[in-house]
CSV table of C-alpha atoms and ligand atoms in Angstrom, one decimal:
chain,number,residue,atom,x,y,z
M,137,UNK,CA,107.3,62.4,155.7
M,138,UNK,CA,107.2,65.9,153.9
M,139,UNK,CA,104.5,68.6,154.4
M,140,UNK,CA,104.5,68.8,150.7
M,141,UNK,CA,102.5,65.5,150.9
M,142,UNK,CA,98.9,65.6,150.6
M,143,UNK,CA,97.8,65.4,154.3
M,144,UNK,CA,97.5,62.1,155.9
M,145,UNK,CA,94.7,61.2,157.3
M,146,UNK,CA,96.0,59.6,160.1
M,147,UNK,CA,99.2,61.5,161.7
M,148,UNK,CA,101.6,59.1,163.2
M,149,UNK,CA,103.1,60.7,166.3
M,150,UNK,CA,105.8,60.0,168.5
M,151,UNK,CA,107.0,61.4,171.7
M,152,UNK,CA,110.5,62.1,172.8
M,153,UNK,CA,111.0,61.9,176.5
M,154,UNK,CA,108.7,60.3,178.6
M,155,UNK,CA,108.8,62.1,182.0
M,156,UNK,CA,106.1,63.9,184.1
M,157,UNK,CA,104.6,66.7,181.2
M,158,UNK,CA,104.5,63.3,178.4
M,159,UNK,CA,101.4,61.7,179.9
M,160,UNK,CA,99.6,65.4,178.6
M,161,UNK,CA,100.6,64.7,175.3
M,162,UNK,CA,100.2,61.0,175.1
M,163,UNK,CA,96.6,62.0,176.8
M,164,UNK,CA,96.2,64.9,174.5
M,165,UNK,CA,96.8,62.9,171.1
M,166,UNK,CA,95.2,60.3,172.7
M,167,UNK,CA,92.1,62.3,172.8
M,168,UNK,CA,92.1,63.4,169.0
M,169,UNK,CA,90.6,60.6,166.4
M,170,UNK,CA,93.1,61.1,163.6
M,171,UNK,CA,96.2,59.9,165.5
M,172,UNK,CA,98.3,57.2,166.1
M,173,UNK,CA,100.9,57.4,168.5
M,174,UNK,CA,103.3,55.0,167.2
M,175,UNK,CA,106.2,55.6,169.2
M,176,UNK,CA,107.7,56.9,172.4
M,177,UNK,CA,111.6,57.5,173.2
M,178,UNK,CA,113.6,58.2,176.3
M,179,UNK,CA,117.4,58.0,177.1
M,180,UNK,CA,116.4,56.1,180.2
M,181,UNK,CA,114.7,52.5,178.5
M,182,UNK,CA,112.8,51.8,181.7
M,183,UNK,CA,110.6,55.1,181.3
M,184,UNK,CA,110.2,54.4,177.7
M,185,UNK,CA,108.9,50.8,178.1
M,186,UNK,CA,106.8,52.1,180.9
M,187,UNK,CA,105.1,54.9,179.0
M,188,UNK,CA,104.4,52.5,175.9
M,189,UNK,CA,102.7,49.5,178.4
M,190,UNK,CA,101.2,52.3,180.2
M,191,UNK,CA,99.5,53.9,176.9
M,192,UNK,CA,99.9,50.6,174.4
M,193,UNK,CA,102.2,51.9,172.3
M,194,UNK,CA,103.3,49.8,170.1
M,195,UNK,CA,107.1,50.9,169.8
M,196,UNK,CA,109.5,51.9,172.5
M,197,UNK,CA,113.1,53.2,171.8
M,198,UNK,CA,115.9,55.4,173.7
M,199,UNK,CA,117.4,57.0,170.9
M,200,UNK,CA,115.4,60.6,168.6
M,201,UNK,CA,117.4,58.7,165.6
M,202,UNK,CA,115.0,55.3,166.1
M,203,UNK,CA,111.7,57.2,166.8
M,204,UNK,CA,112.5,59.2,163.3
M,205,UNK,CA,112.7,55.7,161.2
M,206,UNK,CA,108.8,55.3,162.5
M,207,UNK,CA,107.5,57.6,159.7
M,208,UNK,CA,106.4,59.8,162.0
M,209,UNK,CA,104.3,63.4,161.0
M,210,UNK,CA,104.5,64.7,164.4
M,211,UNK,CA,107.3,64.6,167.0
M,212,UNK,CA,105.8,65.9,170.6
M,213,UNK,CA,109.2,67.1,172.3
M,214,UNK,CA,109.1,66.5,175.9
M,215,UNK,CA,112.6,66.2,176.7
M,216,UNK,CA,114.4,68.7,179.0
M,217,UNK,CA,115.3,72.4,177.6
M,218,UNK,CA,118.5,72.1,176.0
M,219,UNK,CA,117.5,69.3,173.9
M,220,UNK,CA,114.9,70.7,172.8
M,221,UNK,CA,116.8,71.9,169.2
M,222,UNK,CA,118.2,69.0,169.3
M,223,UNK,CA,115.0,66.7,168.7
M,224,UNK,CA,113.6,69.9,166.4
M,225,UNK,CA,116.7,70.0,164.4
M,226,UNK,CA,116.2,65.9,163.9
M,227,UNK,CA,112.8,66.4,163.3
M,228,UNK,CA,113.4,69.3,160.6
M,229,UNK,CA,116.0,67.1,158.7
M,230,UNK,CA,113.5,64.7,158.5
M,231,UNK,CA,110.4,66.1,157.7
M,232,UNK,CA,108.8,65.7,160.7
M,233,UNK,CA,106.3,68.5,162.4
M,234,UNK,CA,107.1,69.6,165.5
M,235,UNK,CA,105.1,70.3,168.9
M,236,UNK,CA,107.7,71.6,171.5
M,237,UNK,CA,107.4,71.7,175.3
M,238,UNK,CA,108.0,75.1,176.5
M,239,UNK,CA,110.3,77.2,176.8
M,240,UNK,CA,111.3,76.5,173.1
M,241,UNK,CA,115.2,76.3,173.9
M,242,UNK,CA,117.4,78.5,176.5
M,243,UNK,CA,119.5,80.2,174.3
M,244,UNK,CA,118.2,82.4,171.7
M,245,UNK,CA,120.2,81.4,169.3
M,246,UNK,CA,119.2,77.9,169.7
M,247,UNK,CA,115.6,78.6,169.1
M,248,UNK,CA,116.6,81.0,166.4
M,249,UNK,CA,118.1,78.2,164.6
M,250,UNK,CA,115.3,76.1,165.4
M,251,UNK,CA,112.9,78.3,163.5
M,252,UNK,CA,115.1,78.7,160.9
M,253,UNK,CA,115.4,74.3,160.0
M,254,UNK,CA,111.7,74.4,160.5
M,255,UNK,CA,111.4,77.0,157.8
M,256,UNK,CA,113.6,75.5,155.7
M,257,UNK,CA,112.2,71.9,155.9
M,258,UNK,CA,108.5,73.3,155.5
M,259,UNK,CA,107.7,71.6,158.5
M,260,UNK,CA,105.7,73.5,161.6
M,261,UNK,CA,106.9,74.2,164.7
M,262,UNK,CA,104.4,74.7,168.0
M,263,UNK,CA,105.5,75.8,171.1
M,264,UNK,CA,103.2,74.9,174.2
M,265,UNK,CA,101.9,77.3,176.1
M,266,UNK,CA,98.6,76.1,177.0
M,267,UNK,CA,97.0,78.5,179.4
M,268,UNK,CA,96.5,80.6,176.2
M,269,UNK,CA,93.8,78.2,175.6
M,270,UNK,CA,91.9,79.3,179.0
M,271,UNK,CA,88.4,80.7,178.2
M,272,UNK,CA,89.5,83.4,180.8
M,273,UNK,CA,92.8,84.1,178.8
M,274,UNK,CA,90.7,83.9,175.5
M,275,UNK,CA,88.2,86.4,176.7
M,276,UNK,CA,90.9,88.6,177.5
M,277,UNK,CA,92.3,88.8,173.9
M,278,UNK,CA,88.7,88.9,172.5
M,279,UNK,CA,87.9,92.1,174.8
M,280,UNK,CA,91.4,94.2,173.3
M,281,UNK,CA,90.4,92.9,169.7
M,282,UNK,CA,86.7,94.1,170.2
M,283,UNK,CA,87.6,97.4,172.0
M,284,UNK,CA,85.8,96.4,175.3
M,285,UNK,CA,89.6,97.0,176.5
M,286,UNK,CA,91.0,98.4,173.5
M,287,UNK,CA,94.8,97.9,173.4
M,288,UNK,CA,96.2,97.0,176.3
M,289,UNK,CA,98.3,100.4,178.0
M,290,UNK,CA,99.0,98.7,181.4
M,291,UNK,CA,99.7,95.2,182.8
M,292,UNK,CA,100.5,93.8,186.5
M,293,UNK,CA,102.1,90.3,186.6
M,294,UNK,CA,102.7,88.4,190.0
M,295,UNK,CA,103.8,84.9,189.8
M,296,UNK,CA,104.1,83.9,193.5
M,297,UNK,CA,104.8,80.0,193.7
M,298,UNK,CA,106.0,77.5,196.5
M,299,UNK,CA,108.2,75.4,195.1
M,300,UNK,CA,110.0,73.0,198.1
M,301,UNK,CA,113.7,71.5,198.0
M,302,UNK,CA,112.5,68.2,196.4
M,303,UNK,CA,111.3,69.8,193.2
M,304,UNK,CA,114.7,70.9,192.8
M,305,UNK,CA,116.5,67.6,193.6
M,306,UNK,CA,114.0,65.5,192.1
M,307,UNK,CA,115.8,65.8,188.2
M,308,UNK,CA,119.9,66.6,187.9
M,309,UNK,CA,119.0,69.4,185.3
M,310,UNK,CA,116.6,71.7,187.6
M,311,UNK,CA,118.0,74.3,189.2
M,312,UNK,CA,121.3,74.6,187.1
M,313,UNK,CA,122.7,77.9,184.4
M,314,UNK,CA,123.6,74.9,182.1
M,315,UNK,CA,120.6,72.6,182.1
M,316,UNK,CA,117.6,74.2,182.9
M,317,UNK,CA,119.0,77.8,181.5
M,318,UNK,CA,117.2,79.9,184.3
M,319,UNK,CA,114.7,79.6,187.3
M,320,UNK,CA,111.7,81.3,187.8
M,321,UNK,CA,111.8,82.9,185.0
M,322,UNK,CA,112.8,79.9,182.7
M,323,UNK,CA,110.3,77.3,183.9
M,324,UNK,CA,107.4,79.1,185.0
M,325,UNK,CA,106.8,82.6,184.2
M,326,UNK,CA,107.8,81.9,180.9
M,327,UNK,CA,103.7,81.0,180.5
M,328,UNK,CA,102.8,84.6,181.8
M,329,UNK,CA,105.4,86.4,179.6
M,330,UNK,CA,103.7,84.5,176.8
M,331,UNK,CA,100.5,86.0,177.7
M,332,UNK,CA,102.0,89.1,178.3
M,333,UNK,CA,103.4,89.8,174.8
M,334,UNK,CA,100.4,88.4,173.4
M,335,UNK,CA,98.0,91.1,174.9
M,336,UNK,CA,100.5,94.0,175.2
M,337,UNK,CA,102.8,93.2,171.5
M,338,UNK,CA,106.3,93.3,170.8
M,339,UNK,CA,108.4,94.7,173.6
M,340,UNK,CA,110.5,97.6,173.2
M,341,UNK,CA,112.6,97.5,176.6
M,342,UNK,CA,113.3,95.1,179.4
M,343,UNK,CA,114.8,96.1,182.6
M,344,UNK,CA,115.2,93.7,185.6
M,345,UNK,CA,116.2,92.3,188.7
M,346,UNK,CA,116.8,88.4,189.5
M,347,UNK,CA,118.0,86.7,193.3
M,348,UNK,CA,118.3,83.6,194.8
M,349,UNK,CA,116.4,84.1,198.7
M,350,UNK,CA,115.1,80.9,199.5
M,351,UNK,CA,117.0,77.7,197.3
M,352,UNK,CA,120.4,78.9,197.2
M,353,UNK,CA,121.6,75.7,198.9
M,354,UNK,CA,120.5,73.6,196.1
M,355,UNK,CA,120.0,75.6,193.3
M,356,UNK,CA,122.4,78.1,191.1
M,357,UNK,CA,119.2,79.7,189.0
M,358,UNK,CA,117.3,82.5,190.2
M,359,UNK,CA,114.4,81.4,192.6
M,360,UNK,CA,112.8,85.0,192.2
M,361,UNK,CA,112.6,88.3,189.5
M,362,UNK,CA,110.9,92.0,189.1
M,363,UNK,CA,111.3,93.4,185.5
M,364,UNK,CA,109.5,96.4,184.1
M,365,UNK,CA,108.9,95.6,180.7
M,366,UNK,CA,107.9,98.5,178.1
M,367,UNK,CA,106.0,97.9,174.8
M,368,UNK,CA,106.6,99.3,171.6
M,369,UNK,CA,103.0,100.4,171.5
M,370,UNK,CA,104.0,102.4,175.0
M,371,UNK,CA,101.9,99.9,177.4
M,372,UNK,CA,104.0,99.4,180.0
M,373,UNK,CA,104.1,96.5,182.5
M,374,UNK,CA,105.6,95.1,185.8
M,375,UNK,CA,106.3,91.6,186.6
M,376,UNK,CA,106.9,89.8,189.5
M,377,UNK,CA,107.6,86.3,190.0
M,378,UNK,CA,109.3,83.6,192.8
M,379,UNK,CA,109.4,79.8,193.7
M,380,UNK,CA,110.3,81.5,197.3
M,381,UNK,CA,106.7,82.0,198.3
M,382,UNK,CA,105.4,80.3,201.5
M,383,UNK,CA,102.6,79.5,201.0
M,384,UNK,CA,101.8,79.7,196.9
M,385,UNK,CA,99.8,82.9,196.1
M,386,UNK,CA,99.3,81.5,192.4
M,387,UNK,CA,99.5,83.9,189.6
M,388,UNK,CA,97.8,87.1,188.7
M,389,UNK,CA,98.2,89.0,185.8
M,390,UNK,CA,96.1,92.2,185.5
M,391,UNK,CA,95.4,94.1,182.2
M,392,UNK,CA,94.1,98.0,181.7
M,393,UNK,CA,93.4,98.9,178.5
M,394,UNK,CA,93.1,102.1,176.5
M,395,UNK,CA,89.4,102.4,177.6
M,396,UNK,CA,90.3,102.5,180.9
M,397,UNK,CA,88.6,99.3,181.2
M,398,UNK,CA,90.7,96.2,183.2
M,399,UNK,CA,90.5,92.3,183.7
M,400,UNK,CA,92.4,90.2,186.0
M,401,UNK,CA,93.3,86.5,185.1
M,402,UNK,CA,93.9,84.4,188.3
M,403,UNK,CA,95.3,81.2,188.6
M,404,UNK,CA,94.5,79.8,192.3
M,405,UNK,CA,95.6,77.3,193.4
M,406,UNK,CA,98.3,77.2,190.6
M,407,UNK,CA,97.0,74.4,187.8
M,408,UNK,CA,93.6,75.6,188.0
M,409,UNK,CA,91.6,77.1,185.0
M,410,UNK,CA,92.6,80.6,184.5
M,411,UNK,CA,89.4,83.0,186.2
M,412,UNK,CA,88.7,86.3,185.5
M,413,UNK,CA,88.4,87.4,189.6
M,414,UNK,CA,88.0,91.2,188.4
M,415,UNK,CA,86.2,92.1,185.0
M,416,UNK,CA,85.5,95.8,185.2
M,417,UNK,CA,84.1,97.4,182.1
M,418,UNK,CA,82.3,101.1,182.5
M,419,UNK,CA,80.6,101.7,185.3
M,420,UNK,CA,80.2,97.8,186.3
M,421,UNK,CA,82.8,95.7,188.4
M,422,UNK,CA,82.7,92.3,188.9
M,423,UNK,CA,84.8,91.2,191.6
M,424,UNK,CA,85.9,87.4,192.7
M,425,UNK,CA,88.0,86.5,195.9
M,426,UNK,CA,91.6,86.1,194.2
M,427,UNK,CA,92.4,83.2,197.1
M,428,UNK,CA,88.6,81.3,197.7
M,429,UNK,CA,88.5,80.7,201.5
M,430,UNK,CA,89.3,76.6,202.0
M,431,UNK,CA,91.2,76.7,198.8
M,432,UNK,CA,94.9,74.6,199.4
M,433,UNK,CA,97.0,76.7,198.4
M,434,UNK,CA,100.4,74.1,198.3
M,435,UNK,CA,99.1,72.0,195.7
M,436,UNK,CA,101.0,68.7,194.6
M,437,UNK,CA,102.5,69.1,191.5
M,438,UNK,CA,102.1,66.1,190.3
M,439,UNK,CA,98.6,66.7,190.7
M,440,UNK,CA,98.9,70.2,188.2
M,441,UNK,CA,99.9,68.6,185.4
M,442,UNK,CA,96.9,66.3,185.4
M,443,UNK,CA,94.9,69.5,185.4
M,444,UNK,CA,96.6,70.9,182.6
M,445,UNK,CA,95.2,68.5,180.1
M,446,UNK,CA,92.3,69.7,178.9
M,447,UNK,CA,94.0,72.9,177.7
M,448,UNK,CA,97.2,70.9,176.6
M,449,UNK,CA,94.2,68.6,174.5
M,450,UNK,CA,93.0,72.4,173.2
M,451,UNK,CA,96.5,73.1,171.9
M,452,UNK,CA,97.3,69.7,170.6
M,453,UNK,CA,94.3,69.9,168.8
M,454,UNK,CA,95.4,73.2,167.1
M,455,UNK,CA,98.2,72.0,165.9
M,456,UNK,CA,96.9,68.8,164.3
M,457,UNK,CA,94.1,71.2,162.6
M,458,UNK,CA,97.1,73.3,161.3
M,459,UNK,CA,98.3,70.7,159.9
M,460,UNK,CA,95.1,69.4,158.2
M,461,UNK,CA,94.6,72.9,156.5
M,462,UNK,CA,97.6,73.7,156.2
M,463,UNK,CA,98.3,76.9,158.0
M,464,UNK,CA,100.1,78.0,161.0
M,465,UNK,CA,99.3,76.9,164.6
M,466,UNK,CA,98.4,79.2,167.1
M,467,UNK,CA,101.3,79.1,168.9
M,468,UNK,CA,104.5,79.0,166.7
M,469,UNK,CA,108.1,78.9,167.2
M,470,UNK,CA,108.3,82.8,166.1
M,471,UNK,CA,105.9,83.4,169.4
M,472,UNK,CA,107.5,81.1,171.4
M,473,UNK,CA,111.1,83.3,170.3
M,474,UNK,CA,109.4,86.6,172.2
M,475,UNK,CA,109.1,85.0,175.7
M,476,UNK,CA,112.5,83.6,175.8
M,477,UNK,CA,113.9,86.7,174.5
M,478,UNK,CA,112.0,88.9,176.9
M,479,UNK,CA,112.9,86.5,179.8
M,480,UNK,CA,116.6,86.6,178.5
M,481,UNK,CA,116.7,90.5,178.7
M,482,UNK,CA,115.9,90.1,182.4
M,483,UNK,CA,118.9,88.1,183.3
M,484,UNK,CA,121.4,90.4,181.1
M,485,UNK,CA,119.7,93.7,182.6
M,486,UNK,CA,120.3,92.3,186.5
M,487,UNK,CA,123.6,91.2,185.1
M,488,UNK,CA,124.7,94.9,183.5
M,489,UNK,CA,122.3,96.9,185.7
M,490,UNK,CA,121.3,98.7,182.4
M,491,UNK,CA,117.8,98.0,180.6
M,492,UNK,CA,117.9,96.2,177.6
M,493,UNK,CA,116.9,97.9,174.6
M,494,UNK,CA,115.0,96.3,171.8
M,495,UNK,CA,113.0,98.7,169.7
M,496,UNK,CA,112.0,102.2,170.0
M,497,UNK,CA,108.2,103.1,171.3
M,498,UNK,CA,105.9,104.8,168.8
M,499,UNK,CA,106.1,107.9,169.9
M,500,UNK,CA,102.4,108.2,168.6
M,501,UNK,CA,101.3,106.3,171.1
M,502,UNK,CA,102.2,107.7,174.4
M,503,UNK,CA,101.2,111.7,175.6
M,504,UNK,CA,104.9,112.0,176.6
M,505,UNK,CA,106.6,111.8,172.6
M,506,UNK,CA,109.9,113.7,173.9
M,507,UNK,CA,110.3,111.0,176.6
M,508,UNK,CA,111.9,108.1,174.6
M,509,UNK,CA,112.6,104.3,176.1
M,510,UNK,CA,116.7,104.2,178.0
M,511,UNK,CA,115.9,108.5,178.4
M,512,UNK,CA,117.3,110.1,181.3
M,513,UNK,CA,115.0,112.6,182.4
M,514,UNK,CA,117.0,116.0,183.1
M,515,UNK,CA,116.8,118.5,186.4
N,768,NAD,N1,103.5,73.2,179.5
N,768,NAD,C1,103.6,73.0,180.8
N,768,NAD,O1,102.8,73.5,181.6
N,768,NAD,C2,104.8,72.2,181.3
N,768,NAD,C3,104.7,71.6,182.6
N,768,NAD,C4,105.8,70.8,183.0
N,768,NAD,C5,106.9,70.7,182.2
N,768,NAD,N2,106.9,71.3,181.0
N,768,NAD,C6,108.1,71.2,180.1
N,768,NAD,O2,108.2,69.9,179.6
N,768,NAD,C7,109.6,69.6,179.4
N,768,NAD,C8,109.9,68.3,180.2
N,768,NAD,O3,109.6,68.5,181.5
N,768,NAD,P1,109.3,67.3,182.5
N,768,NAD,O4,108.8,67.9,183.8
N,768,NAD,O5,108.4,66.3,181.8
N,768,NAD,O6,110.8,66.7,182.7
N,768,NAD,P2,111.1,65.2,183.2
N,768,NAD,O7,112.6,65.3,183.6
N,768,NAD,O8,110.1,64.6,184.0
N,768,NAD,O9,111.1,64.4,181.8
N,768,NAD,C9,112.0,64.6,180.7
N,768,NAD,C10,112.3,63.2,180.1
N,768,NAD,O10,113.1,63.3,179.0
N,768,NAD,C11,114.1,62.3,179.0
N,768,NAD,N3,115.2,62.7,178.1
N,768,NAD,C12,116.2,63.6,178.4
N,768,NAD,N4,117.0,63.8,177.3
N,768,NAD,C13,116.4,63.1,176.3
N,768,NAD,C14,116.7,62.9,174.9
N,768,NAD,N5,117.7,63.5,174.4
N,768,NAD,N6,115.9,62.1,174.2
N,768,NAD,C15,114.9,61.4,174.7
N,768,NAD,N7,114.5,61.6,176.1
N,768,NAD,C16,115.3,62.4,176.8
N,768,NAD,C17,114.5,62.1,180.4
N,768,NAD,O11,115.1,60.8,180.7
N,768,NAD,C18,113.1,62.3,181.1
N,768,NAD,O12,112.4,61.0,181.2
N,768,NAD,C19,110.4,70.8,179.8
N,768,NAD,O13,110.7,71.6,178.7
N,768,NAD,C20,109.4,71.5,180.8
N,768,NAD,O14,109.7,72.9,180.9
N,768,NAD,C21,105.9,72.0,180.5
């Protein structure tokens, strides 16, 4: 079904892979009035037979190919991140929208060509990155587009999870270069890159650090990174993040803007609503606890996804409304193309020991024109 065709009123989904981060879609479209989920698909028949008794859908199948034939307007792609072109490239060829999981592919090049069929075909392509849809993450972008921060000049970013051996060994592709195309960086901070080049803009130069401390006996990614990252508008930002933490910190990301004004976004326990634990604005701060006392810090992860509905419900919900009107969705596959290639940059930087280069700053923007990004600094 073409996007050229008046708009349905009924969009007939289907989802392609039915592990642990499908039930948020199926509950997500589930949610919305004006769908039909029609089909699901996964390699392995006993999780696609299970999904569709679970959720009554009326069609299970194993193969992208079959779930295509169900004259579909949306594909939800929940498979793991390699295939992730693949079922967008299907969907392209056949005229299908698509909603990928995140991160939109491994290799640049895949989600480049991604974009590109999705282009081509006149089909949209959403990438998932729900915590954008946080009232706290929200406010935050409202505050640098209304000047209460102003554009953002500085930004902190610590991603300090637990993750434990069995998360690594419960799927063959986690934890390897080939199939899950990075750690930390790859699988989780991916979300808090997102929000960093949302808030801070296009990124000028990345330069990094990764290492494996803690799950080098089962895993070849890297289990923990540091990048500096700095903007083309001059903002600069550091970025922390680890599955080596014991117990999970959560994740705090900390903006200044040109104001001098600052707001912190916590996530504690991780899969709980994004909070603003620091808002200050002139001469007023408001401070929260970052870790409330009593608060469980090693939370089941199982039990986070649950809690990422509603927001994945918000984004699903975008995307069907893009669709409707006819515009792009808030999140597209051109976004979703900056946090890969920023998290890519870290890996080549702790690989050459250079910084990556991307763009030059405007020189307008920082009180130090002469300095320029990769500079040495003489004497
Ligand atoms: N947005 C979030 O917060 C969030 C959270 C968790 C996972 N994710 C993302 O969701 C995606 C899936 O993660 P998951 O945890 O659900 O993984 P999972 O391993 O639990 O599920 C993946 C499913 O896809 C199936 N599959 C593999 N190849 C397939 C193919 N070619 N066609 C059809 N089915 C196929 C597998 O059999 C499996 O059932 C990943 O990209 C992951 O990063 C996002």
């Amino acid at each position: 079904m073409t996007s050229s065709a008046a708009a349905p009123r009924t969009f007939r989904v289907g989802i392609a892979g039915c592990g642990a981060i499908s039930r948020n879609h199926l509950a997500a479209f589930r949610a919305l009035e004006n769908v039909q989920i029609v089909g699901v698909c996964d390699v392995d028949p006993d999780r696609a037979l299970a999904a569709a008794e679970a959720w009554a859908v009326p069609n299970a199948v194993t193969t992208v190919d079959e779930l295509l034939t169900l004259d579909l307007d949306i594909v939800s792609v929940c498979t793991p991140h390699p295939t992730h072109e693949e079922v967008v490239l299907k969907a392209a060829a056949a005229g299908v929208h698509a909603l990928c999981e995140k991160p939109i592919a491994t290799k640049l090049e895949s989600a480049e060509r991604m974009v590109a069929a999705c282009e081509e075909a006149g089909v949209q392509l959403g990438v998932l990155f729900q915590r954008r849809f946080w009232p706290a993450s929200q406010k935050i972008r409202a505050a640098i587009d209304d000047g209460t921060l102003g554009r953002a000049i500085l930004a902190q970013c610590s991603v300090m999870l637990h993750r434990a051996p069995e998360y690594y060994n419960r799927d063959a592709w986690r934890g390897t270069w080939e199939n899950d195309g990075g750690g930390v960086l790859m699988s989780q901070a991916v979300h808090q890159i997102d929000l960093l080049q949302w808030y801070l803009g296009d990124v000028a130069e990345v330069y990094g650090k990764v290492n494996t401390y803690r799950h080098g006996d089962y895993i070849e990614v890297e289990d923990s990174a540091t990048a500096v990252i700095t903007f083309t508008s001059g903002a600069m930002a550091t970025l922390e993040a680890s599955t080596a933490v014991s117990p999970n910190l959560g994740i705090q990301l900390r903006i200044t803007g040109e104001t001098g004004a600052s707001a912190s976004l916590t996530e504690f326990p991780e899969g709980s609503d994004g909070r603003l634990d620091l808002w200050a604005v002139g001469e007023k701060i408001v401070v929260e606890p970052v870790h409330p006392e009593g608060a469980e810090p090693n939370v089941d992860l199982s039990a986070i996804n649950g809690q990422l509905v509603p927001f994945h419900t918000l984004q699903v919900k975008d995307f069907v409304r893009a669709l409707e009107t006819g515009t792009e969705p808030a999140i597209t596959g051109k976004d979703a193309l900056k946090s890969l290639r920023i998290l890519l940059a870290v890996y080549e930087s702790s690989r050459t020991g250079e910084p990556v280069r991307f763009a030059p700053v405007h020189a307008a923007h920082t009180s130090i024109p002469e300095l320029r990004v990769g500079q040495k600094v003489e004497g």
